[in-house]
PDB file of C-alpha atoms and ligand atoms in Angstrom:
ATOM      1  CA  MET A  14       0.019   0.019  -0.031  1.00  0.00           C
ATOM      2  CA  PHE A  15       2.785   2.429   1.073  1.00  0.00           C
ATOM      3  CA  ALA A  16       4.408   1.712  -2.715  1.00  0.00           C
ATOM      4  CA  TYR A  17       1.324   2.154  -4.644  1.00  0.00           C
ATOM      5  CA  SER A  18       0.343   5.554  -2.575  1.00  0.00           C
ATOM      6  CA  ALA A  19       4.091   6.837  -3.042  1.00  0.00           C
ATOM      7  CA  SER A  20       4.196   6.098  -6.582  1.00  0.00           C
ATOM      8  CA  HIS A  21       0.690   7.589  -7.363  1.00  0.00           C
ATOM      9  CA  ASP A  22       1.494  10.690  -5.283  1.00  0.00           C
ATOM     10  CA  LEU A  23       4.988  11.235  -6.809  1.00  0.00           C
ATOM     11  CA  GLN A  24       3.470  11.185 -10.400  1.00  0.00           C
ATOM     12  CA  GLU A  25       1.939  14.704  -9.806  1.00  0.00           C
ATOM     13  CA  PRO A  26       5.025  16.571  -8.868  1.00  0.00           C
ATOM     14  CA  LEU A  27       7.049  14.729 -11.482  1.00  0.00           C
ATOM     15  CA  ARG A  28       4.639  15.875 -14.198  1.00  0.00           C
ATOM     16  CA  ASN A  29       5.054  19.541 -12.849  1.00  0.00           C
ATOM     17  CA  ILE A  30       8.510  19.299 -13.496  1.00  0.00           C
ATOM     18  CA  ALA A  31       8.161  18.033 -16.925  1.00  0.00           C
ATOM     19  CA  ILE A  32       5.642  20.691 -17.896  1.00  0.00           C
ATOM     20  CA  SER A  33       7.907  23.503 -16.637  1.00  0.00           C
ATOM     21  CA  ALA A  34      10.848  22.272 -18.422  1.00  0.00           C
ATOM     22  CA  GLN A  35       8.879  22.172 -21.414  1.00  0.00           C
ATOM     23  CA  LEU A  36       7.354  25.811 -20.878  1.00  0.00           C
ATOM     24  CA  ILE A  37      11.100  26.720 -20.052  1.00  0.00           C
ATOM     25  CA  GLU A  38      12.112  25.420 -23.255  1.00  0.00           C
ATOM     26  CA  ARG A  39       9.145  26.841 -25.261  1.00  0.00           C
ATOM     27  CA  THR A  40       9.150  30.458 -23.772  1.00  0.00           C
ATOM     28  CA  VAL A  41      12.961  30.915 -23.763  1.00  0.00           C
ATOM     29  CA  GLY A  42      13.534  29.129 -27.061  1.00  0.00           C
ATOM     30  CA  HIS A  43      15.810  25.974 -27.820  1.00  0.00           C
ATOM     31  CA  GLU A  44      18.624  28.527 -29.467  1.00  0.00           C
ATOM     32  CA  ALA A  45      18.506  31.223 -26.756  1.00  0.00           C
ATOM     33  CA  LEU A  46      19.075  28.743 -23.891  1.00  0.00           C
ATOM     34  CA  GLY A  47      22.897  28.305 -25.245  1.00  0.00           C
ATOM     35  CA  PRO A  48      25.091  25.669 -23.803  1.00  0.00           C
ATOM     36  CA  SER A  49      22.158  25.503 -21.226  1.00  0.00           C
ATOM     37  CA  ALA A  50      20.143  23.551 -23.345  1.00  0.00           C
ATOM     38  CA  PRO A  51      21.439  20.071 -22.692  1.00  0.00           C
ATOM     39  CA  PHE A  52      20.704  20.489 -19.094  1.00  0.00           C
ATOM     40  CA  LEU A  53      17.047  21.404 -19.995  1.00  0.00           C
ATOM     41  CA  ALA A  54      17.089  18.206 -22.265  1.00  0.00           C
ATOM     42  CA  GLU A  55      18.442  16.029 -19.458  1.00  0.00           C
ATOM     43  CA  VAL A  56      15.550  17.278 -17.161  1.00  0.00           C
ATOM     44  CA  LEU A  57      12.912  16.372 -19.422  1.00  0.00           C
ATOM     45  CA  THR A  58      14.538  12.929 -20.415  1.00  0.00           C
ATOM     46  CA  SER A  59      15.335  12.066 -16.692  1.00  0.00           C
ATOM     47  CA  ALA A  60      11.495  13.229 -15.994  1.00  0.00           C
ATOM     48  CA  ARG A  61      10.020  10.945 -18.776  1.00  0.00           C
ATOM     49  CA  ARG A  62      12.342   8.149 -17.362  1.00  0.00           C
ATOM     50  CA  MET A  63      11.037   8.748 -13.746  1.00  0.00           C
ATOM     51  CA  GLY A  64       7.365   8.832 -14.730  1.00  0.00           C
ATOM     52  CA  ALA A  65       8.247   5.268 -16.717  1.00  0.00           C
ATOM     53  CA  LEU A  66       9.690   3.756 -13.646  1.00  0.00           C
ATOM     54  CA  LEU A  67       6.744   4.890 -11.442  1.00  0.00           C
ATOM     55  CA  GLU A  68       4.286   3.653 -14.177  1.00  0.00           C
ATOM     56  CA  ASP A  69       6.153   0.151 -13.627  1.00  0.00           C
ATOM     57  CA  LEU A  70       5.984   0.411 -10.027  1.00  0.00           C
ATOM     58  CA  LEU A  71       2.191   1.152  -9.972  1.00  0.00           C
ATOM     59  CA  ALA A  72       1.879  -1.926 -11.813  1.00  0.00           C
ATOM     60  CA  TYR A  73       4.040  -3.888  -9.692  1.00  0.00           C
ATOM     61  CA  THR A  74       1.652  -3.092  -6.909  1.00  0.00           C
ATOM     62  CA  LYS A  75      -1.273  -3.929  -8.456  1.00  0.00           C
ATOM     63  CA  ALA A  76       0.223  -6.985  -9.262  1.00  0.00           C
ATOM     64  CA  THR A  77       0.422  -7.602  -5.509  1.00  0.00           C
ATOM     65  CA  LYS A  78      -3.183  -7.548  -4.924  1.00  0.00           C
ATOM     66  CA  TYR A  79      -4.882 -10.749  -5.207  1.00  0.00           C
ATOM     67  CA  GLU A  80      -7.688 -11.052  -7.628  1.00  0.00           C
ATOM     68  CA  GLU A  81     -11.239 -11.035  -5.927  1.00  0.00           C
ATOM     69  CA  GLY A  82     -12.838 -14.733  -5.477  1.00  0.00           C
ATOM     70  CA  PRO A  83     -11.585 -17.994  -5.721  1.00  0.00           C
ATOM     71  CA  PRO A  84      -9.768 -18.753  -8.799  1.00  0.00           C
ATOM     72  CA  PRO A  85     -11.665 -20.419 -11.626  1.00  0.00           C
ATOM     73  CA  THR A  86     -10.245 -23.535 -13.422  1.00  0.00           C
ATOM     74  CA  VAL A  87      -8.873 -22.066 -16.526  1.00  0.00           C
ATOM     75  CA  ASP A  88      -8.081 -23.349 -20.066  1.00  0.00           C
ATOM     76  CA  THR A  89      -4.311 -22.454 -20.301  1.00  0.00           C
ATOM     77  CA  ALA A  90      -3.784 -23.159 -23.885  1.00  0.00           C
ATOM     78  CA  GLN A  91      -6.638 -20.713 -24.564  1.00  0.00           C
ATOM     79  CA  VAL A  92      -5.112 -18.008 -22.227  1.00  0.00           C
ATOM     80  CA  LEU A  93      -1.799 -18.630 -24.134  1.00  0.00           C
ATOM     81  CA  ALA A  94      -3.164 -18.360 -27.552  1.00  0.00           C
ATOM     82  CA  GLY A  95      -4.486 -14.689 -26.500  1.00  0.00           C
ATOM     83  CA  VAL A  96      -1.069 -13.633 -25.228  1.00  0.00           C
ATOM     84  CA  LEU A  97       0.238 -15.180 -28.703  1.00  0.00           C
ATOM     85  CA  GLN A  98      -2.277 -12.934 -30.235  1.00  0.00           C
ATOM     86  CA  SER A  99      -1.239  -9.867 -28.453  1.00  0.00           C
ATOM     87  CA  LEU A 100       2.569 -10.783 -29.448  1.00  0.00           C
ATOM     88  CA  ARG A 101       1.974 -11.310 -32.865  1.00  0.00           C
ATOM     89  CA  ARG A 102       3.665  -8.118 -34.292  1.00  0.00           C
ATOM     90  CA  VAL A 103       6.749  -9.105 -32.641  1.00  0.00           C
ATOM     91  CA  ILE A 104       6.622 -12.761 -33.486  1.00  0.00           C
ATOM     92  CA  ASP A 105       5.986 -11.994 -37.185  1.00  0.00           C
ATOM     93  CA  GLU A 106       9.047  -9.337 -37.037  1.00  0.00           C
ATOM     94  CA  THR A 107      11.466 -11.796 -35.547  1.00  0.00           C
ATOM     95  CA  GLY A 108      10.246 -14.837 -37.111  1.00  0.00           C
ATOM     96  CA  ALA A 109       9.924 -16.609 -33.693  1.00  0.00           C
ATOM     97  CA  ARG A 110       8.345 -19.849 -33.699  1.00  0.00           C
ATOM     98  CA  VAL A 111       6.561 -20.619 -30.370  1.00  0.00           C
ATOM     99  CA  THR A 112       5.696 -24.226 -29.904  1.00  0.00           C
ATOM    100  CA  THR A 113       3.573 -25.506 -26.918  1.00  0.00           C
ATOM    101  CA  GLY A 114       3.261 -28.966 -25.273  1.00  0.00           C
ATOM    102  CA  ASN A 115      -0.002 -30.340 -23.468  1.00  0.00           C
ATOM    103  CA  LEU A 116      -1.456 -27.310 -21.519  1.00  0.00           C
ATOM    104  CA  PRO A 117      -3.842 -28.530 -18.416  1.00  0.00           C
ATOM    105  CA  ALA A 118      -6.454 -26.658 -17.099  1.00  0.00           C
ATOM    106  CA  VAL A 119      -5.485 -25.540 -13.453  1.00  0.00           C
ATOM    107  CA  PRO A 120      -7.092 -23.065 -11.007  1.00  0.00           C
ATOM    108  CA  ILE A 121      -5.932 -19.558 -11.639  1.00  0.00           C
ATOM    109  CA  HIS A 122      -7.424 -16.231 -12.677  1.00  0.00           C
ATOM    110  CA  ALA A 123      -7.159 -15.989 -16.544  1.00  0.00           C
ATOM    111  CA  SER A 124      -5.536 -12.155 -16.051  1.00  0.00           C
ATOM    112  CA  ARG A 125      -2.851 -13.554 -14.002  1.00  0.00           C
ATOM    113  CA  LEU A 126      -1.882 -16.680 -15.687  1.00  0.00           C
ATOM    114  CA  SER A 127      -2.010 -14.427 -19.113  1.00  0.00           C
ATOM    115  CA  GLN A 128       0.410 -11.548 -17.265  1.00  0.00           C
ATOM    116  CA  LEU A 129       3.113 -14.541 -16.434  1.00  0.00           C
ATOM    117  CA  PHE A 130       2.995 -15.596 -20.121  1.00  0.00           C
ATOM    118  CA  GLN A 131       3.163 -12.183 -21.664  1.00  0.00           C
ATOM    119  CA  ASN A 132       6.256 -11.249 -19.252  1.00  0.00           C
ATOM    120  CA  LEU A 133       7.862 -14.446 -19.765  1.00  0.00           C
ATOM    121  CA  ILE A 134       7.241 -15.175 -23.439  1.00  0.00           C
ATOM    122  CA  SER A 135       8.096 -11.037 -24.491  1.00  0.00           C
ATOM    123  CA  ASN A 136      11.523 -11.620 -22.497  1.00  0.00           C
ATOM    124  CA  SER A 137      12.423 -14.541 -24.399  1.00  0.00           C
ATOM    125  CA  LEU A 138      11.737 -12.716 -27.461  1.00  0.00           C
ATOM    126  CA  LYS A 139      13.490  -9.556 -26.174  1.00  0.00           C
ATOM    127  CA  TYR A 140      16.685 -11.501 -25.259  1.00  0.00           C
ATOM    128  CA  ARG A 141      16.957 -13.540 -28.477  1.00  0.00           C
ATOM    129  CA  SER A 142      20.013 -14.511 -29.937  1.00  0.00           C
ATOM    130  CA  ARG A 143      21.191 -13.968 -33.526  1.00  0.00           C
ATOM    131  CA  GLU A 144      19.470 -17.246 -33.936  1.00  0.00           C
ATOM    132  CA  VAL A 145      15.517 -17.476 -35.150  1.00  0.00           C
ATOM    133  CA  PRO A 146      13.714 -17.392 -31.742  1.00  0.00           C
ATOM    134  CA  LEU A 147      12.204 -20.755 -30.708  1.00  0.00           C
ATOM    135  CA  VAL A 148       9.973 -20.393 -27.499  1.00  0.00           C
ATOM    136  CA  HIS A 149       8.758 -23.469 -25.967  1.00  0.00           C
ATOM    137  CA  VAL A 150       5.881 -23.709 -23.453  1.00  0.00           C
ATOM    138  CA  ASP A 151       5.025 -26.850 -21.586  1.00  0.00           C
ATOM    139  CA  ALA A 152       3.553 -28.002 -18.185  1.00  0.00           C
ATOM    140  CA  ALA A 153       3.740 -31.033 -15.996  1.00  0.00           C
ATOM    141  CA  GLY A 154       2.392 -32.590 -13.025  1.00  0.00           C
ATOM    142  CA  ARG A 155       4.643 -32.928 -10.203  1.00  0.00           C
ATOM    143  CA  GLY A 156       3.045 -33.796  -6.451  1.00  0.00           C
ATOM    144  CA  GLY A 157      -0.154 -31.804  -7.006  1.00  0.00           C
ATOM    145  CA  TRP A 158       1.358 -29.007  -8.574  1.00  0.00           C
ATOM    146  CA  CYS A 159       1.676 -28.239 -12.416  1.00  0.00           C
ATOM    147  CA  VAL A 160       4.805 -26.972 -13.458  1.00  0.00           C
ATOM    148  CA  PHE A 161       5.039 -24.565 -16.376  1.00  0.00           C
ATOM    149  CA  SER A 162       7.935 -24.119 -18.409  1.00  0.00           C
ATOM    150  CA  ILE A 163       9.217 -21.605 -20.943  1.00  0.00           C
ATOM    151  CA  SER A 164      12.247 -22.258 -22.668  1.00  0.00           C
ATOM    152  CA  ASP A 165      13.984 -20.085 -25.163  1.00  0.00           C
ATOM    153  CA  ASN A 166      17.396 -20.218 -27.351  1.00  0.00           C
ATOM    154  CA  GLY A 167      18.097 -16.474 -26.203  1.00  0.00           C
ATOM    155  CA  ILE A 168      21.219 -14.919 -24.955  1.00  0.00           C
ATOM    156  CA  GLY A 169      20.812 -17.250 -21.400  1.00  0.00           C
ATOM    157  CA  ILE A 170      21.441 -16.219 -18.106  1.00  0.00           C
ATOM    158  CA  ASP A 171      24.323 -16.332 -15.889  1.00  0.00           C
ATOM    159  CA  PRO A 172      23.834 -18.709 -13.267  1.00  0.00           C
ATOM    160  CA  ARG A 173      25.044 -16.210 -10.896  1.00  0.00           C
ATOM    161  CA  PHE A 174      22.263 -13.606 -11.437  1.00  0.00           C
ATOM    162  CA  ALA A 175      19.675 -16.713 -11.415  1.00  0.00           C
ATOM    163  CA  GLU A 176      18.250 -15.535  -8.378  1.00  0.00           C
ATOM    164  CA  ARG A 177      18.617 -11.670  -8.352  1.00  0.00           C
ATOM    165  CA  ILE A 178      16.851 -10.978 -11.417  1.00  0.00           C
ATOM    166  CA  PHE A 179      13.675 -11.626  -9.696  1.00  0.00           C
ATOM    167  CA  GLY A 180      13.947  -8.621  -7.473  1.00  0.00           C
ATOM    168  CA  LEU A 181      12.690  -5.291  -8.255  1.00  0.00           C
ATOM    169  CA  PHE A 182      14.533  -3.124 -10.878  1.00  0.00           C
ATOM    170  CA  GLN A 183      16.900  -5.725 -10.758  1.00  0.00           C
ATOM    171  CA  ARG A 184      18.536  -5.740 -14.408  1.00  0.00           C
ATOM    172  CA  ILE A 185      21.888  -7.902 -15.677  1.00  0.00           C
ATOM    173  CA  HIS A 186      21.816  -6.022 -19.188  1.00  0.00           C
ATOM    174  CA  GLY A 187      21.936  -2.125 -19.724  1.00  0.00           C
ATOM    175  CA  ARG A 188      19.152  -0.335 -21.171  1.00  0.00           C
ATOM    176  CA  ASP A 189      21.073   1.023 -24.160  1.00  0.00           C
ATOM    177  CA  GLU A 190      21.630  -2.970 -25.144  1.00  0.00           C
ATOM    178  CA  TYR A 191      18.020  -4.036 -24.086  1.00  0.00           C
ATOM    179  CA  PRO A 192      14.768  -1.503 -23.229  1.00  0.00           C
ATOM    180  CA  GLY A 193      13.034  -2.494 -19.372  1.00  0.00           C
ATOM    181  CA  SER A 194      13.005  -1.336 -16.283  1.00  0.00           C
ATOM    182  CA  GLY A 195      13.482  -5.006 -14.318  1.00  0.00           C
ATOM    183  CA  ILE A 196       9.804  -5.253 -12.986  1.00  0.00           C
ATOM    184  CA  GLY A 197       8.539  -8.090 -15.083  1.00  0.00           C
ATOM    185  CA  LEU A 198      10.124 -10.902 -13.231  1.00  0.00           C
ATOM    186  CA  ALA A 199       9.159  -9.430 -10.208  1.00  0.00           C
ATOM    187  CA  ILE A 200       5.573  -9.104 -11.104  1.00  0.00           C
ATOM    188  CA  CYS A 201       5.429 -12.644 -11.911  1.00  0.00           C
ATOM    189  CA  GLN A 202       7.004 -13.806  -8.702  1.00  0.00           C
ATOM    190  CA  ARG A 203       4.372 -11.957  -6.730  1.00  0.00           C
ATOM    191  CA  VAL A 204       1.438 -13.443  -8.902  1.00  0.00           C
ATOM    192  CA  VAL A 205       3.149 -17.074  -8.464  1.00  0.00           C
ATOM    193  CA  GLU A 206       3.752 -16.695  -4.922  1.00  0.00           C
ATOM    194  CA  GLN A 207      -0.010 -15.558  -4.219  1.00  0.00           C
ATOM    195  CA  TYR A 208      -1.252 -19.051  -5.587  1.00  0.00           C
ATOM    196  CA  GLY A 209       1.162 -20.381  -3.027  1.00  0.00           C
ATOM    197  CA  GLY A 210       3.521 -21.475  -5.909  1.00  0.00           C
ATOM    198  CA  ARG A 211       7.350 -20.482  -7.176  1.00  0.00           C
ATOM    199  CA  ILE A 212       9.296 -19.302  -9.929  1.00  0.00           C
ATOM    200  CA  TRP A 213      12.963 -20.026 -11.059  1.00  0.00           C
ATOM    201  CA  VAL A 214      15.220 -20.263 -13.706  1.00  0.00           C
ATOM    202  CA  GLU A 215      16.216 -23.966 -14.516  1.00  0.00           C
ATOM    203  CA  HIS A 216      20.061 -24.682 -15.385  1.00  0.00           C
ATOM    204  CA  SER A 217      20.619 -21.852 -17.985  1.00  0.00           C
ATOM    205  CA  THR A 218      24.153 -21.073 -19.087  1.00  0.00           C
ATOM    206  CA  SER A 219      24.960 -18.203 -20.590  1.00  0.00           C
ATOM    207  CA  GLY A 220      24.334 -18.387 -24.494  1.00  0.00           C
ATOM    208  CA  GLN A 221      22.531 -21.614 -24.517  1.00  0.00           C
ATOM    209  CA  GLY A 222      18.870 -20.358 -23.712  1.00  0.00           C
ATOM    210  CA  SER A 223      16.927 -20.092 -20.414  1.00  0.00           C
ATOM    211  CA  THR A 224      14.009 -22.077 -18.991  1.00  0.00           C
ATOM    212  CA  PHE A 225      11.521 -20.063 -16.938  1.00  0.00           C
ATOM    213  CA  CYS A 226       9.385 -22.569 -14.568  1.00  0.00           C
ATOM    214  CA  PHE A 227       6.568 -21.671 -12.209  1.00  0.00           C
ATOM    215  CA  THR A 228       4.246 -23.827 -10.347  1.00  0.00           C
ATOM    216  CA  ILE A 229       0.739 -23.521  -9.683  1.00  0.00           C
ATOM    217  CA  PRO A 230      -1.645 -25.952  -7.521  1.00  0.00           C
ATOM    218  CA  ALA A 231      -3.043 -28.659  -9.834  1.00  0.00           C
ATOM    219  CA  ARG A 232      -6.456 -28.567  -8.410  1.00  0.00           C
ATOM    220  CA  PRO A 233      -8.486 -25.801  -6.570  1.00  0.00           C
ATOM    221  CA  ARG A 234      -7.066 -25.600  -3.032  1.00  0.00           C
ATOM    222  CA  TYR A 235     -10.653 -24.964  -1.111  1.00  0.00           C
TER     223      TYR A 235
HETATM  224  P1  ADP B 309      13.208  -6.165 -17.867  1.00  0.00           P
HETATM  225  O1  ADP B 309      13.130  -7.258 -18.947  1.00  0.00           O
HETATM  226  O2  ADP B 309      12.338  -5.054 -17.889  1.00  0.00           O
HETATM  227  O3  ADP B 309      14.648  -5.999 -17.740  1.00  0.00           O
HETATM  228  P2  ADP B 309      12.298  -8.336 -16.236  1.00  0.00           P
HETATM  229  O4  ADP B 309      12.186  -8.226 -14.727  1.00  0.00           O
HETATM  230  O5  ADP B 309      11.377  -8.872 -17.008  1.00  0.00           O
HETATM  231  O6  ADP B 309      12.740  -6.953 -16.383  1.00  0.00           O
HETATM  232  O7  ADP B 309      13.898  -8.960 -16.381  1.00  0.00           O
HETATM  233  C1  ADP B 309      15.122  -8.869 -15.562  1.00  0.00           C
HETATM  234  C2  ADP B 309      16.428  -9.448 -16.074  1.00  0.00           C
HETATM  235  O8  ADP B 309      16.473 -10.797 -16.402  1.00  0.00           O
HETATM  236  C3  ADP B 309      16.331  -8.694 -17.477  1.00  0.00           C
HETATM  237  O9  ADP B 309      17.017  -7.461 -17.362  1.00  0.00           O
HETATM  238  C4  ADP B 309      17.520  -9.694 -17.922  1.00  0.00           C
HETATM  239  O10 ADP B 309      18.689  -9.395 -17.839  1.00  0.00           O
HETATM  240  C5  ADP B 309      17.007 -11.117 -17.553  1.00  0.00           C
HETATM  241  N1  ADP B 309      16.198 -11.787 -18.307  1.00  0.00           N
HETATM  242  C6  ADP B 309      14.901 -11.953 -18.117  1.00  0.00           C
HETATM  243  N2  ADP B 309      14.305 -12.965 -18.967  1.00  0.00           N
HETATM  244  C7  ADP B 309      15.305 -13.497 -19.640  1.00  0.00           C
HETATM  245  C8  ADP B 309      15.631 -14.683 -20.868  1.00  0.00           C
HETATM  246  N3  ADP B 309      14.616 -15.231 -21.272  1.00  0.00           N
HETATM  247  N4  ADP B 309      16.948 -14.278 -21.323  1.00  0.00           N
HETATM  248  C9  ADP B 309      18.002 -13.830 -20.884  1.00  0.00           C
HETATM  249  N5  ADP B 309      17.553 -13.004 -19.887  1.00  0.00           N
HETATM  250  C10 ADP B 309      16.709 -12.530 -19.443  1.00  0.00           C
END
């Protein structure tokens, strides 16, 4: 709740900073600013970046709220189809091939499962190697749990960072290299934990792709 109100309340003064900087630029004029122009440009860039971070922080705090009511049993293949549809453009642009194994129905709110697939598959496409991206989504039963896996042939993750990447704002790669703010996996972790499950990276050696796994109870708990 604190993070929610903080990120929400910080947006207004930030908007004022951005608007004031734009007004200075407009009223004084870019030319007349002379050597100060780059400083003003920096104020604007930083305000925009901070705005994006606050947006992400808000998305994170919303993900920490459990969806209303007990989870319905959803057809995961259908949820995945919706996510792939929304990623159609990047899939077409990269020529990616997304394959799926047998996906069972599990008790989870469809919007939450959608968030998980969306974040993990878009990461597989973003952190692709030079090869045509191959993504495989699968599921297997294990002791009352359904273990979902999303494997890719991307740039891989150094095992030293395999736990850290789930932290808020934690990234391994620079923003110039790959855009992002390091919040997607933190959201995934919060979502999975709300259903009592966990999420991790399975044996992933740099340069050999990555496999992300998460667990969801196989049957309704109540
Ligand atoms: P973002 O993508 O915005 O940085 P995430 O929280 O989704 O944020 O991911 C955190 C970090 O984990 C990324 O910066 C990236 O370094 C690494 N990562 C996530 N998914 C993959 C993947 N499929 N392959 C390689 N690295 C990944």
